[in-house]
């Protein structure tokens, strides 16, 4: 799993918000319903090909988490969907480049306890 | 040639006087949860990413995940021709409770085994029952870890965990692999596919997932085990 690492929580949250906005536009372009609920773009999933408006909606790509090193990170889009392979270029084309440092999830961040 | 007996049986079937065996896990007394990956009408997804997997037990304990990066995948893999849910750094959360003794059953196949991979856990650090891989061995936890045996990769198995204090056991395809006392924790919320805090994820696929809020009878275990084995194309050895 690849992550995007940031120095501050605010930087990570800003990047996540930009990714969420980009993702919402992508889902709409693919025929999915996205509902604006007081500023939160909520993706409506489908059941048997039909919008399931009563089911849990997708509210965000990820949540910002603090690392054992004191940095902040979110899951990268890299390696998730083939259709999202150009996500970094798409963000750059829109003028956003503050995507932090992309790296593999460090082994020494893994919690070995049960 | 249709003889008289066959004609009578056919007539009884047509008239509804023959009861066809339609057993499903929903028939098990005290069932709390039944997730069925082969039933597309229970899965809400967006381009294969699962945001909700509906409970078929009748108890309304649907599994949900509102965060895109944590949603498992449907529609890409099968076992015995039936759809399974693909987990990789993903998890689903369910508001279901179960007190010991209880029985938790999962149809699972591991793609990869690392130091620890959780089939499920509680959803907080205080109320935890777990079936998991620990360093390649079958393991149970309910405040203490017991482990034994060796888990094969890429092999479809029915995991039947009986959480019952010192009489707990883990049955794999009808054969007891693990016995002992994994502790006395109960379940108050459930996370499928990872540890309670989302780490140590399952890397593999899951078919049915069932919780029964009691220790099942031998007859009930074999009935369910054979139902799942027949469905997923594997063998269940009847418990005697």
Short mmCIF file of C-alpha atoms in Angstrom, two decimals:
data_model
loop_
_atom_site.label_atom_id
_atom_site.label_comp_id
_atom_site.label_asym_id
_atom_site.label_seq_id
_atom_site.Cartn_x
_atom_site.Cartn_y
_atom_site.Cartn_z
CA UNK A 1 0.00 0.00 0.00
CA UNK A 2 1.30 3.42 -0.94
CA UNK A 3 0.67 6.47 1.21
CA UNK A 4 1.00 10.22 0.92
CA UNK A 5 2.93 11.61 3.89
CA UNK A 6 2.72 15.22 5.10
CA UNK A 7 4.40 17.30 7.77
CA UNK A 8 1.18 18.76 9.13
CA UNK A 9 -2.36 17.51 9.56
CA UNK A 10 -3.67 20.57 7.72
CA UNK A 11 -1.58 19.74 4.63
CA UNK A 12 -2.89 16.18 4.63
CA UNK A 13 -6.49 17.36 5.08
CA UNK A 14 -6.16 19.85 2.20
CA UNK A 15 -4.83 17.18 -0.14
CA UNK A 16 -7.59 14.76 0.91
CA UNK A 17 -10.23 17.41 0.20
CA UNK A 18 -8.81 17.97 -3.29
CA UNK A 19 -8.74 14.20 -3.94
CA UNK A 20 -12.35 13.91 -2.76
CA UNK A 21 -13.43 16.66 -5.13
CA UNK A 22 -11.61 15.00 -8.03
CA UNK A 23 -13.09 11.61 -7.14
CA UNK A 24 -16.63 13.04 -6.96
CA UNK A 25 -16.30 14.43 -10.49
CA UNK A 26 -14.95 11.07 -11.71
CA UNK A 27 -17.87 9.13 -10.21
CA UNK A 28 -20.40 11.51 -11.76
CA UNK A 29 -18.70 11.08 -15.15
CA UNK A 30 -19.18 7.33 -14.76
CA UNK A 31 -22.91 7.65 -14.18
CA UNK A 32 -22.97 7.48 -10.39
CA UNK A 33 -25.04 9.76 -8.20
CA UNK A 34 -23.20 12.13 -5.87
CA UNK A 35 -25.32 14.05 -3.37
CA UNK A 36 -24.15 17.30 -1.77
CA UNK A 37 -25.03 16.98 1.91
CA UNK A 38 -24.11 20.29 3.55
CA UNK A 39 -20.86 20.42 1.62
CA UNK A 40 -19.97 16.73 1.88
CA UNK A 41 -20.10 14.95 -1.48
CA UNK A 42 -21.76 11.59 -0.77
CA UNK A 43 -21.41 8.82 -3.37
CA UNK A 44 -24.54 6.68 -3.71
CA UNK A 45 -23.73 3.01 -4.35
CA UNK A 46 -25.70 0.70 -6.60
CA UNK A 47 -27.43 -2.58 -5.87
CA UNK A 48 -28.29 -4.72 -8.88
CA UNK A 49 -27.36 -1.73 -11.04
CA UNK A 50 -29.78 0.67 -9.35
CA UNK A 51 -28.99 3.49 -6.91
CA UNK A 52 -29.44 2.24 -3.34
CA UNK A 53 -30.25 5.53 -1.66
CA UNK A 54 -30.92 3.98 1.75
CA UNK A 55 -27.54 2.24 2.02
CA UNK A 56 -24.33 3.61 3.52
CA UNK A 57 -22.77 6.17 1.17
CA UNK A 58 -19.09 6.70 0.47
CA UNK A 59 -18.19 9.93 2.28
CA UNK A 60 -14.45 10.28 1.68
CA UNK A 61 -11.52 8.59 -0.01
CA UNK A 62 -9.73 8.23 3.32
CA UNK A 63 -9.19 9.78 6.73
CA UNK A 64 -6.05 11.57 7.87
CA UNK A 65 -3.99 9.51 10.31
CA UNK A 66 -0.97 10.37 12.44
CA UNK A 67 2.07 8.13 11.95
CA UNK A 68 4.40 6.77 14.69
CA UNK A 69 6.94 9.32 13.36
CA UNK A 70 4.61 12.21 14.15
CA UNK A 71 3.82 12.89 10.49
CA UNK A 72 0.37 12.66 8.90
CA UNK A 73 -0.68 10.46 6.02
CA UNK A 74 -3.49 9.26 3.79
CA UNK A 75 -3.74 6.29 1.42
CA UNK A 76 -2.45 7.10 -2.07
CA UNK A 77 -4.57 6.47 -5.14
CA UNK A 78 -1.57 4.84 -6.82
CA UNK A 79 -2.10 1.13 -7.38
CA UNK A 80 -5.81 1.20 -6.61
CA UNK A 81 -7.86 1.57 -9.83
CA UNK A 82 -6.36 1.35 -13.31
CA UNK A 83 -8.60 4.29 -14.32
CA UNK A 84 -6.92 6.43 -11.67
CA UNK A 85 -3.36 5.80 -12.89
CA UNK A 86 -2.99 9.44 -14.02
CA UNK A 87 -4.35 10.96 -10.82
CA UNK A 88 -1.19 12.93 -10.02
CA UNK A 89 -1.04 14.45 -13.50
CA UNK A 90 -4.75 15.29 -13.34
CA UNK A 91 -4.25 17.11 -10.05
CA UNK A 92 -1.20 18.92 -11.43
CA UNK A 93 -3.18 19.95 -14.50
CA UNK A 94 -5.75 21.49 -12.18
CA UNK A 95 -2.98 23.41 -10.41
CA UNK A 96 -2.63 21.30 -7.25
CA UNK A 97 0.79 19.80 -6.54
CA UNK A 98 0.93 19.65 -2.73
CA UNK A 99 0.47 15.87 -2.55
CA UNK A 100 3.16 15.31 0.06
CA UNK A 101 5.66 12.47 -0.27
CA UNK A 102 4.43 9.25 -1.85
CA UNK A 103 6.01 6.13 -0.30
CA UNK A 104 5.28 2.53 0.62
CA UNK A 105 3.66 2.08 4.04
CA UNK A 106 6.77 1.62 6.22
CA UNK A 107 7.26 -1.82 7.78
CA UNK A 108 8.29 -0.23 11.07
CA UNK A 109 4.88 1.45 11.33
CA UNK A 110 3.16 -1.96 11.48
CA UNK A 111 1.73 -2.70 14.90
CA UNK A 112 3.03 -6.18 15.81
CA UNK A 113 0.80 -6.58 18.84
CA UNK A 114 -2.55 -8.31 18.87
CA UNK B 1 -41.43 -44.66 -18.42
CA UNK B 2 -43.19 -42.96 -15.51
CA UNK B 3 -44.58 -45.43 -13.01
CA UNK B 4 -47.41 -44.87 -10.57
CA UNK B 5 -45.12 -44.01 -7.65
CA UNK B 6 -43.31 -41.36 -9.69
CA UNK B 7 -46.64 -39.97 -10.87
CA UNK B 8 -47.86 -39.71 -7.28
CA UNK B 9 -44.67 -37.95 -6.13
CA UNK B 10 -44.87 -35.52 -9.03
CA UNK B 11 -48.50 -34.86 -8.21
CA UNK B 12 -47.61 -34.20 -4.56
CA UNK B 13 -44.86 -31.78 -5.57
CA UNK B 14 -47.19 -29.94 -7.92
CA UNK B 15 -49.89 -29.77 -5.26
CA UNK B 16 -47.40 -28.57 -2.66
CA UNK B 17 -47.76 -31.60 -0.40
CA UNK B 18 -44.03 -32.44 -0.58
CA UNK B 19 -41.81 -30.23 1.54
CA UNK B 20 -38.57 -29.54 -0.37
CA UNK B 21 -35.49 -29.10 1.84
CA UNK B 22 -34.80 -25.36 1.70
CA UNK B 23 -32.39 -25.07 4.63
CA UNK B 24 -30.45 -21.84 4.88
CA UNK B 25 -28.32 -20.46 7.73
CA UNK B 26 -31.20 -18.09 8.51
CA UNK B 27 -32.97 -21.15 9.97
CA UNK B 28 -30.38 -21.53 12.75
CA UNK B 29 -31.84 -20.57 16.16
CA UNK B 30 -30.20 -17.44 17.66
CA UNK B 31 -28.50 -16.44 14.40
CA UNK B 32 -27.37 -12.80 14.58
CA UNK B 33 -25.68 -12.29 11.22
CA UNK B 34 -25.49 -13.91 7.80
CA UNK B 35 -23.52 -12.26 5.02
CA UNK B 36 -23.66 -14.04 1.66
CA UNK B 37 -21.26 -12.84 -1.03
CA UNK B 38 -22.99 -14.96 -3.68
CA UNK B 39 -26.20 -12.93 -3.37
CA UNK B 40 -25.71 -9.76 -5.43
CA UNK B 41 -28.98 -8.33 -4.11
CA UNK B 42 -27.29 -7.89 -0.70
CA UNK B 43 -24.29 -5.91 -1.95
CA UNK B 44 -24.19 -2.15 -2.54
CA UNK B 45 -21.12 -1.12 -4.54
CA UNK B 46 -19.60 1.56 -6.71
CA UNK B 47 -17.58 0.12 -9.61
CA UNK B 48 -16.95 -2.93 -7.41
CA UNK B 49 -16.07 -1.09 -4.18
CA UNK B 50 -18.39 -2.36 -1.44
CA UNK B 51 -20.00 0.27 0.79
CA UNK B 52 -22.65 -2.03 2.29
CA UNK B 53 -23.15 -5.80 2.58
CA UNK B 54 -26.61 -6.63 3.88
CA UNK B 55 -27.39 -9.11 6.63
CA UNK B 56 -29.66 -12.02 5.60
CA UNK B 57 -30.32 -13.24 9.16
CA UNK B 58 -33.31 -10.97 9.57
CA UNK B 59 -31.59 -9.07 12.40
CA UNK B 60 -30.60 -6.05 10.28
CA UNK B 61 -26.89 -6.16 11.11
CA UNK B 62 -25.61 -4.77 7.82
CA UNK B 63 -21.86 -4.42 7.26
CA UNK B 64 -20.81 -0.94 6.12
CA UNK B 65 -17.77 1.07 5.07
CA UNK B 66 -18.11 4.78 4.15
CA UNK B 67 -14.37 5.31 3.47
CA UNK B 68 -13.39 4.57 -0.11
CA UNK B 69 -9.83 3.37 0.48
CA UNK B 70 -11.09 0.77 3.00
CA UNK B 71 -13.83 -0.75 0.84
CA UNK B 72 -13.32 -4.38 -0.24
CA UNK B 73 -14.03 -5.44 -3.82
CA UNK B 74 -16.88 -7.43 -5.32
CA UNK B 75 -17.43 -8.83 -8.80
CA UNK B 76 -13.84 -9.72 -9.62
CA UNK B 77 -13.27 -13.18 -8.09
CA UNK B 78 -15.20 -16.40 -7.64
CA UNK B 79 -15.02 -19.70 -5.79
CA UNK B 80 -16.98 -22.61 -7.28
CA UNK B 81 -18.46 -20.11 -9.72
CA UNK B 82 -19.85 -17.91 -6.94
CA UNK B 83 -18.89 -14.32 -6.20
CA UNK B 84 -16.61 -13.67 -3.21
CA UNK B 85 -15.56 -10.42 -1.52
CA UNK B 86 -11.87 -9.55 -1.99
CA UNK B 87 -10.17 -7.99 1.04
CA UNK B 88 -6.80 -6.21 0.91
CA UNK B 89 -6.21 -3.47 3.48
CA UNK B 90 -10.01 -3.24 3.76
CA UNK B 91 -12.61 -3.76 6.44
CA UNK B 92 -16.36 -3.58 7.08
CA UNK B 93 -17.98 -2.60 10.36
CA UNK B 94 -21.13 -4.08 11.90
CA UNK B 95 -23.09 -3.11 14.99
CA UNK B 96 -23.64 -6.64 16.25
CA UNK B 97 -23.25 -8.02 19.77
CA UNK B 98 -22.68 -11.62 20.92
CA UNK B 99 -21.92 -12.99 24.36
CA UNK B 100 -19.96 -16.17 25.06
CA UNK B 101 -20.63 -18.92 24.24
CA UNK B 102 -21.15 -18.02 20.65
CA UNK B 103 -20.14 -19.35 17.26
CA UNK B 104 -18.61 -17.35 14.40
CA UNK B 105 -18.26 -18.92 10.98
CA UNK B 106 -16.40 -17.65 7.91
CA UNK B 107 -15.78 -19.06 4.43
CA UNK B 108 -12.30 -17.79 3.65
CA UNK B 109 -9.24 -18.27 1.45
CA UNK B 110 -5.96 -16.47 2.22
CA UNK B 111 -3.98 -15.01 -0.69
CA UNK B 112 -1.01 -14.22 1.55
CA UNK B 113 -0.06 -14.80 5.18
CA UNK B 114 2.06 -12.31 7.11
CA UNK B 115 2.78 -12.08 10.82
CA UNK B 116 -0.90 -11.50 11.58
CA UNK B 117 -4.00 -11.33 9.40
CA UNK B 118 -7.40 -10.86 10.99
CA UNK B 119 -10.60 -12.42 9.61
CA UNK B 120 -12.45 -10.24 12.09
CA UNK B 121 -12.12 -8.46 15.42
CA UNK B 122 -14.26 -6.41 17.73
CA UNK B 123 -14.65 -2.76 16.84
CA UNK B 124 -12.93 -1.39 19.93
CA UNK B 125 -10.01 -2.44 22.11
CA UNK B 126 -12.17 -3.63 25.02
CA UNK B 127 -14.67 -6.09 23.50
CA UNK B 128 -12.76 -8.41 21.20
CA UNK B 129 -13.22 -11.84 19.75
CA UNK B 130 -10.86 -12.71 16.91
CA UNK B 131 -10.15 -15.49 14.45
CA UNK B 132 -6.85 -14.85 12.73
CA UNK B 133 -3.55 -16.01 11.32
CA UNK B 134 -0.57 -15.54 13.60
CA UNK B 135 2.72 -16.46 11.93
CA UNK B 136 0.94 -19.02 9.72
CA UNK B 137 -0.97 -20.73 12.54
CA UNK B 138 -4.71 -20.82 13.28
CA UNK B 139 -5.43 -18.48 16.18
CA UNK B 140 -8.27 -17.35 18.46
CA UNK B 141 -8.36 -14.41 20.86
CA UNK B 142 -10.88 -13.14 23.39
CA UNK B 143 -8.35 -11.38 25.68
CA UNK B 144 -5.70 -14.09 25.29
CA UNK B 145 -4.21 -15.81 22.24
CA UNK B 146 -4.28 -19.54 21.57
CA UNK B 147 -2.85 -20.90 18.32
CA UNK B 148 -2.05 -24.17 16.60
CA UNK B 149 -1.55 -25.81 13.21
CA UNK B 150 -0.64 -24.36 9.86
CA UNK B 151 -2.92 -22.39 7.53
CA UNK B 152 -2.63 -23.21 3.82
CA UNK B 153 -2.61 -20.31 1.36
CA UNK B 154 -5.05 -20.13 -1.55
CA UNK B 155 -7.23 -22.84 -0.01
CA UNK B 156 -10.95 -22.43 0.62
CA UNK B 157 -11.86 -23.29 4.20
CA UNK B 158 -14.81 -23.09 6.56
CA UNK B 159 -13.62 -21.55 9.84
CA UNK B 160 -16.06 -22.29 12.70
CA UNK B 161 -14.93 -20.60 15.91
CA UNK B 162 -16.67 -21.52 19.16
CA UNK B 163 -15.95 -18.87 21.79
CA UNK B 164 -16.81 -20.57 25.07
CA UNK B 165 -14.19 -19.80 27.72
CA UNK B 166 -12.01 -22.82 28.52
CA UNK B 167 -14.10 -25.00 26.18
CA UNK B 168 -13.42 -22.89 23.09
CA UNK B 169 -12.40 -24.47 19.82
CA UNK B 170 -11.74 -23.69 16.18
CA UNK B 171 -13.12 -26.19 13.70
CA UNK B 172 -11.80 -26.17 10.13
CA UNK B 173 -13.93 -28.00 7.55
CA UNK B 174 -15.31 -30.20 10.33
CA UNK B 175 -11.99 -31.01 12.01
CA UNK B 176 -10.94 -29.42 15.30
CA UNK B 177 -7.66 -27.55 14.77
CA UNK B 178 -7.47 -25.62 18.01
CA UNK B 179 -8.80 -25.97 21.55
CA UNK B 180 -8.20 -24.03 24.74
CA UNK B 181 -9.14 -20.86 26.57
CA UNK B 182 -8.79 -17.66 24.49
CA UNK B 183 -10.35 -15.54 27.24
CA UNK B 184 -13.80 -14.33 28.14
CA UNK B 185 -14.36 -11.20 26.04
CA UNK B 186 -17.71 -10.78 24.37
CA UNK B 187 -18.41 -8.99 21.10
CA UNK B 188 -19.79 -5.46 21.15
CA UNK B 189 -19.40 -4.41 17.54
CA UNK B 190 -17.49 -6.21 14.82
CA UNK B 191 -14.91 -5.36 12.17
CA UNK B 192 -14.52 -7.86 9.33
CA UNK B 193 -11.23 -8.02 7.44
CA UNK B 194 -8.89 -6.33 9.91
CA UNK B 195 -7.95 -5.63 13.53
CA UNK B 196 -10.30 -3.37 15.53
CA UNK B 197 -8.24 -0.32 14.52
CA UNK B 198 -7.99 -1.34 10.86
CA UNK B 199 -4.46 -2.79 10.82
CA UNK B 200 -3.28 -6.42 10.35
CA UNK B 201 -5.72 -6.83 7.44
CA UNK B 202 -6.91 -10.01 5.78
CA UNK B 203 -5.31 -10.51 2.36
CA UNK B 204 -7.77 -12.91 0.77
CA UNK B 205 -11.39 -13.53 -0.07
CA UNK B 206 -14.49 -14.20 1.99
CA UNK B 207 -17.79 -15.88 1.10
CA UNK B 208 -20.35 -16.43 3.83
CA UNK B 209 -19.91 -14.88 7.28
CA UNK B 210 -22.22 -16.00 10.08
CA UNK B 211 -22.64 -15.29 13.80
CA UNK B 212 -24.79 -17.49 16.02
CA UNK B 213 -25.27 -16.28 19.58
CA UNK B 214 -24.93 -19.72 21.16
CA UNK B 215 -22.88 -22.90 20.91
CA UNK B 216 -24.52 -24.84 18.12
CA UNK B 217 -25.51 -28.48 18.49
CA UNK B 218 -23.51 -31.10 16.62
CA UNK B 219 -26.42 -31.54 14.24
CA UNK B 220 -26.61 -27.82 13.58
CA UNK B 221 -22.86 -27.59 12.98
CA UNK B 222 -22.91 -30.44 10.48
CA UNK B 223 -25.99 -29.10 8.73
CA UNK B 224 -24.40 -25.69 8.31
CA UNK B 225 -20.98 -27.13 7.46
CA UNK B 226 -22.43 -29.35 4.73
CA UNK B 227 -24.54 -26.49 3.38
CA UNK B 228 -21.45 -24.28 3.04
CA UNK B 229 -19.24 -27.08 1.70
CA UNK B 230 -21.78 -27.99 -0.98
CA UNK B 231 -22.23 -24.35 -1.91
CA UNK B 232 -18.51 -23.56 -2.22
CA UNK B 233 -17.33 -26.88 -3.66
CA UNK B 234 -15.27 -28.13 -0.72
CA UNK B 235 -15.55 -31.05 1.73
CA UNK B 236 -16.92 -30.98 5.26
CA UNK B 237 -16.07 -33.91 7.56
CA UNK B 238 -19.06 -34.52 9.80
CA UNK B 239 -18.41 -33.92 13.48
CA UNK B 240 -19.27 -36.99 15.58
#
